[in-house]
Amino acid sequence: MQITKDGLVTNIPSGMMNDQYGIAGLLTSLKQADMNPNLYALMIGFDLPNINMNLNSKEFNYPVPQEYLVFNSIRDKLTTIKLSAFCEDLLFFLFYCFAGENMQAAVGAEL
């Protein structure tokens, strides 16, 4: 398979032409998406932050019963997590799962 500078693909094996999920199928789909903006959105998708979607909103999009909002009332009653009791594998897991949160800083200090 060869791709010229102008984007023309030549010398494609016959098996690749029938496979819509292969590289040639992907290339064909991308070329069609470039020609049709509706297909582009379907094939490539949207970049949500670029269309002003706030992915870190603290507001609920739906009503939540007050019975479910218990964190503020039990926050002082929760025991502290003893990170020294955890094995190193779990600490690394917590470090990478809670990126940008207080837990990551606490685990980083423990490691």
PDB file of C-alpha atoms in Angstrom:
ATOM      1  CA  MET A   1       0.000   0.000   0.000  1.00  0.00           C
ATOM      2  CA  GLN A   2       1.398   3.385  -0.993  1.00  0.00           C
ATOM      3  CA  ILE A   3       0.129   6.880  -0.268  1.00  0.00           C
ATOM      4  CA  THR A   4       1.215   9.725  -2.515  1.00  0.00           C
ATOM      5  CA  LYS A   5       1.769  13.309  -1.347  1.00  0.00           C
ATOM      6  CA  ASP A   6      -1.653  14.363  -2.637  1.00  0.00           C
ATOM      7  CA  GLY A   7      -3.356  11.638  -0.536  1.00  0.00           C
ATOM      8  CA  LEU A   8      -3.953   9.093  -3.297  1.00  0.00           C
ATOM      9  CA  VAL A   9      -3.697   5.502  -2.073  1.00  0.00           C
ATOM     10  CA  THR A  10      -2.427   2.913  -4.546  1.00  0.00           C
ATOM     11  CA  ASN A  11      -1.303  -0.713  -4.502  1.00  0.00           C
ATOM     12  CA  ILE A  12      -3.950  -1.729  -1.956  1.00  0.00           C
ATOM     13  CA  PRO A  13      -4.274  -5.496  -1.391  1.00  0.00           C
ATOM     14  CA  SER A  14      -7.703  -6.821  -2.393  1.00  0.00           C
ATOM     15  CA  GLY A  15      -8.467  -8.137   1.104  1.00  0.00           C
ATOM     16  CA  MET A  16      -8.127  -4.660   2.568  1.00  0.00           C
ATOM     17  CA  MET A  17     -10.728  -3.214   0.226  1.00  0.00           C
ATOM     18  CA  ASN A  18     -13.446  -5.527   1.554  1.00  0.00           C
ATOM     19  CA  ASP A  19     -12.635  -4.869   5.213  1.00  0.00           C
ATOM     20  CA  GLN A  20     -14.480  -1.740   6.373  1.00  0.00           C
ATOM     21  CA  TYR A  21     -12.686  -1.831   9.725  1.00  0.00           C
ATOM     22  CA  GLY A  22      -9.149  -1.925   8.318  1.00  0.00           C
ATOM     23  CA  ILE A  23      -6.792   0.945   7.535  1.00  0.00           C
ATOM     24  CA  ALA A  24      -8.133   1.354   3.998  1.00  0.00           C
ATOM     25  CA  GLY A  25     -11.708   1.432   5.326  1.00  0.00           C
ATOM     26  CA  LEU A  26     -10.721   4.039   7.893  1.00  0.00           C
ATOM     27  CA  LEU A  27      -9.006   6.125   5.226  1.00  0.00           C
ATOM     28  CA  THR A  28     -12.106   5.943   3.021  1.00  0.00           C
ATOM     29  CA  SER A  29     -14.332   6.953   5.928  1.00  0.00           C
ATOM     30  CA  LEU A  30     -12.097   9.894   6.828  1.00  0.00           C
ATOM     31  CA  LYS A  31     -12.100  11.138   3.226  1.00  0.00           C
ATOM     32  CA  GLN A  32     -15.917  10.944   3.149  1.00  0.00           C
ATOM     33  CA  ALA A  33     -16.093  12.768   6.484  1.00  0.00           C
ATOM     34  CA  ASP A  34     -13.922  15.591   5.119  1.00  0.00           C
ATOM     35  CA  MET A  35     -16.344  16.070   2.219  1.00  0.00           C
ATOM     36  CA  ASN A  36     -19.541  15.994   4.293  1.00  0.00           C
ATOM     37  CA  PRO A  37     -19.703  17.887   7.626  1.00  0.00           C
ATOM     38  CA  ASN A  38     -22.626  15.745   8.831  1.00  0.00           C
ATOM     39  CA  LEU A  39     -20.553  12.605   8.377  1.00  0.00           C
ATOM     40  CA  TYR A  40     -17.632  14.256  10.141  1.00  0.00           C
ATOM     41  CA  ALA A  41     -19.680  14.697  13.301  1.00  0.00           C
ATOM     42  CA  LEU A  42     -20.875  11.108  13.080  1.00  0.00           C
ATOM     43  CA  MET A  43     -17.481   9.551  12.352  1.00  0.00           C
ATOM     44  CA  ILE A  44     -15.101  11.713  14.376  1.00  0.00           C
ATOM     45  CA  GLY A  45     -17.437  13.060  17.054  1.00  0.00           C
ATOM     46  CA  PHE A  46     -17.441  16.382  18.828  1.00  0.00           C
ATOM     47  CA  ASP A  47     -14.813  17.967  21.023  1.00  0.00           C
ATOM     48  CA  LEU A  48     -17.109  18.823  23.930  1.00  0.00           C
ATOM     49  CA  PRO A  49     -15.016  21.595  25.521  1.00  0.00           C
ATOM     50  CA  ASN A  50     -14.920  23.379  22.151  1.00  0.00           C
ATOM     51  CA  ILE A  51     -18.724  23.501  21.993  1.00  0.00           C
ATOM     52  CA  ASN A  52     -18.944  25.084  25.467  1.00  0.00           C
ATOM     53  CA  MET A  53     -19.892  21.932  27.377  1.00  0.00           C
ATOM     54  CA  ASN A  54     -18.829  22.292  30.998  1.00  0.00           C
ATOM     55  CA  LEU A  55     -17.727  18.800  31.977  1.00  0.00           C
ATOM     56  CA  ASN A  56     -16.864  19.748  35.562  1.00  0.00           C
ATOM     57  CA  SER A  57     -20.153  21.304  36.603  1.00  0.00           C
ATOM     58  CA  LYS A  58     -20.997  21.069  40.302  1.00  0.00           C
ATOM     59  CA  GLU A  59     -24.675  21.647  39.587  1.00  0.00           C
ATOM     60  CA  PHE A  60     -27.124  18.793  39.145  1.00  0.00           C
ATOM     61  CA  ASN A  61     -29.081  18.628  35.896  1.00  0.00           C
ATOM     62  CA  TYR A  62     -31.921  16.897  37.714  1.00  0.00           C
ATOM     63  CA  PRO A  63     -33.553  17.203  41.133  1.00  0.00           C
ATOM     64  CA  VAL A  64     -31.875  15.081  43.817  1.00  0.00           C
ATOM     65  CA  PRO A  65     -33.798  14.303  47.008  1.00  0.00           C
ATOM     66  CA  GLN A  66     -32.275  15.785  50.158  1.00  0.00           C
ATOM     67  CA  GLU A  67     -32.021  12.289  51.645  1.00  0.00           C
ATOM     68  CA  TYR A  68     -29.276  11.488  49.136  1.00  0.00           C
ATOM     69  CA  LEU A  69     -27.223  14.592  49.891  1.00  0.00           C
ATOM     70  CA  VAL A  70     -25.681  13.284  53.115  1.00  0.00           C
ATOM     71  CA  PHE A  71     -21.994  14.111  52.701  1.00  0.00           C
ATOM     72  CA  ASN A  72     -22.201  17.528  54.368  1.00  0.00           C
ATOM     73  CA  SER A  73     -23.957  16.075  57.409  1.00  0.00           C
ATOM     74  CA  ILE A  74     -21.578  13.108  57.912  1.00  0.00           C
ATOM     75  CA  ARG A  75     -18.307  14.686  56.799  1.00  0.00           C
ATOM     76  CA  ASP A  76     -17.054  15.238  60.365  1.00  0.00           C
ATOM     77  CA  LYS A  77     -18.099  11.743  61.469  1.00  0.00           C
ATOM     78  CA  LEU A  78     -16.064   9.830  58.875  1.00  0.00           C
ATOM     79  CA  THR A  79     -12.827   8.255  60.025  1.00  0.00           C
ATOM     80  CA  THR A  80      -9.641   9.319  58.319  1.00  0.00           C
ATOM     81  CA  ILE A  81      -8.128   6.939  55.818  1.00  0.00           C
ATOM     82  CA  LYS A  82      -4.916   5.336  57.067  1.00  0.00           C
ATOM     83  CA  LEU A  83      -2.879   5.251  53.881  1.00  0.00           C
ATOM     84  CA  SER A  84       0.054   3.643  55.674  1.00  0.00           C
ATOM     85  CA  ALA A  85      -2.021   0.446  55.998  1.00  0.00           C
ATOM     86  CA  PHE A  86      -2.354   0.067  52.216  1.00  0.00           C
ATOM     87  CA  CYS A  87       0.073  -1.823  49.995  1.00  0.00           C
ATOM     88  CA  GLU A  88       2.109   0.026  47.395  1.00  0.00           C
ATOM     89  CA  ASP A  89       0.044  -1.322  44.470  1.00  0.00           C
ATOM     90  CA  LEU A  90      -3.156   0.113  45.903  1.00  0.00           C
ATOM     91  CA  LEU A  91      -1.464   3.429  46.625  1.00  0.00           C
ATOM     92  CA  PHE A  92      -0.358   3.721  42.991  1.00  0.00           C
ATOM     93  CA  PHE A  93      -3.893   2.841  41.879  1.00  0.00           C
ATOM     94  CA  LEU A  94      -5.364   5.549  44.107  1.00  0.00           C
ATOM     95  CA  PHE A  95      -2.742   8.042  42.933  1.00  0.00           C
ATOM     96  CA  TYR A  96      -3.686   7.624  39.281  1.00  0.00           C
ATOM     97  CA  CYS A  97      -7.458   7.281  39.814  1.00  0.00           C
ATOM     98  CA  PHE A  98      -7.818  10.474  41.832  1.00  0.00           C
ATOM     99  CA  ALA A  99      -5.803  12.796  39.614  1.00  0.00           C
ATOM    100  CA  GLY A 100      -6.054  16.437  40.637  1.00  0.00           C
ATOM    101  CA  GLU A 101      -7.829  15.690  43.928  1.00  0.00           C
ATOM    102  CA  ASN A 102      -6.771  15.847  47.565  1.00  0.00           C
ATOM    103  CA  MET A 103      -6.458  12.054  47.633  1.00  0.00           C
ATOM    104  CA  GLN A 104      -3.710  12.195  45.010  1.00  0.00           C
ATOM    105  CA  ALA A 105      -1.678  14.614  47.105  1.00  0.00           C
ATOM    106  CA  ALA A 106      -2.119  12.497  50.246  1.00  0.00           C
ATOM    107  CA  VAL A 107      -1.147   9.295  48.448  1.00  0.00           C
ATOM    108  CA  GLY A 108       1.825  11.038  46.839  1.00  0.00           C
ATOM    109  CA  ALA A 109       3.070  12.078  50.267  1.00  0.00           C
ATOM    110  CA  GLU A 110       2.640   8.498  51.508  1.00  0.00           C
ATOM    111  CA  LEU A 111       4.554   7.044  48.559  1.00  0.00           C
TER     112      LEU A 111
END
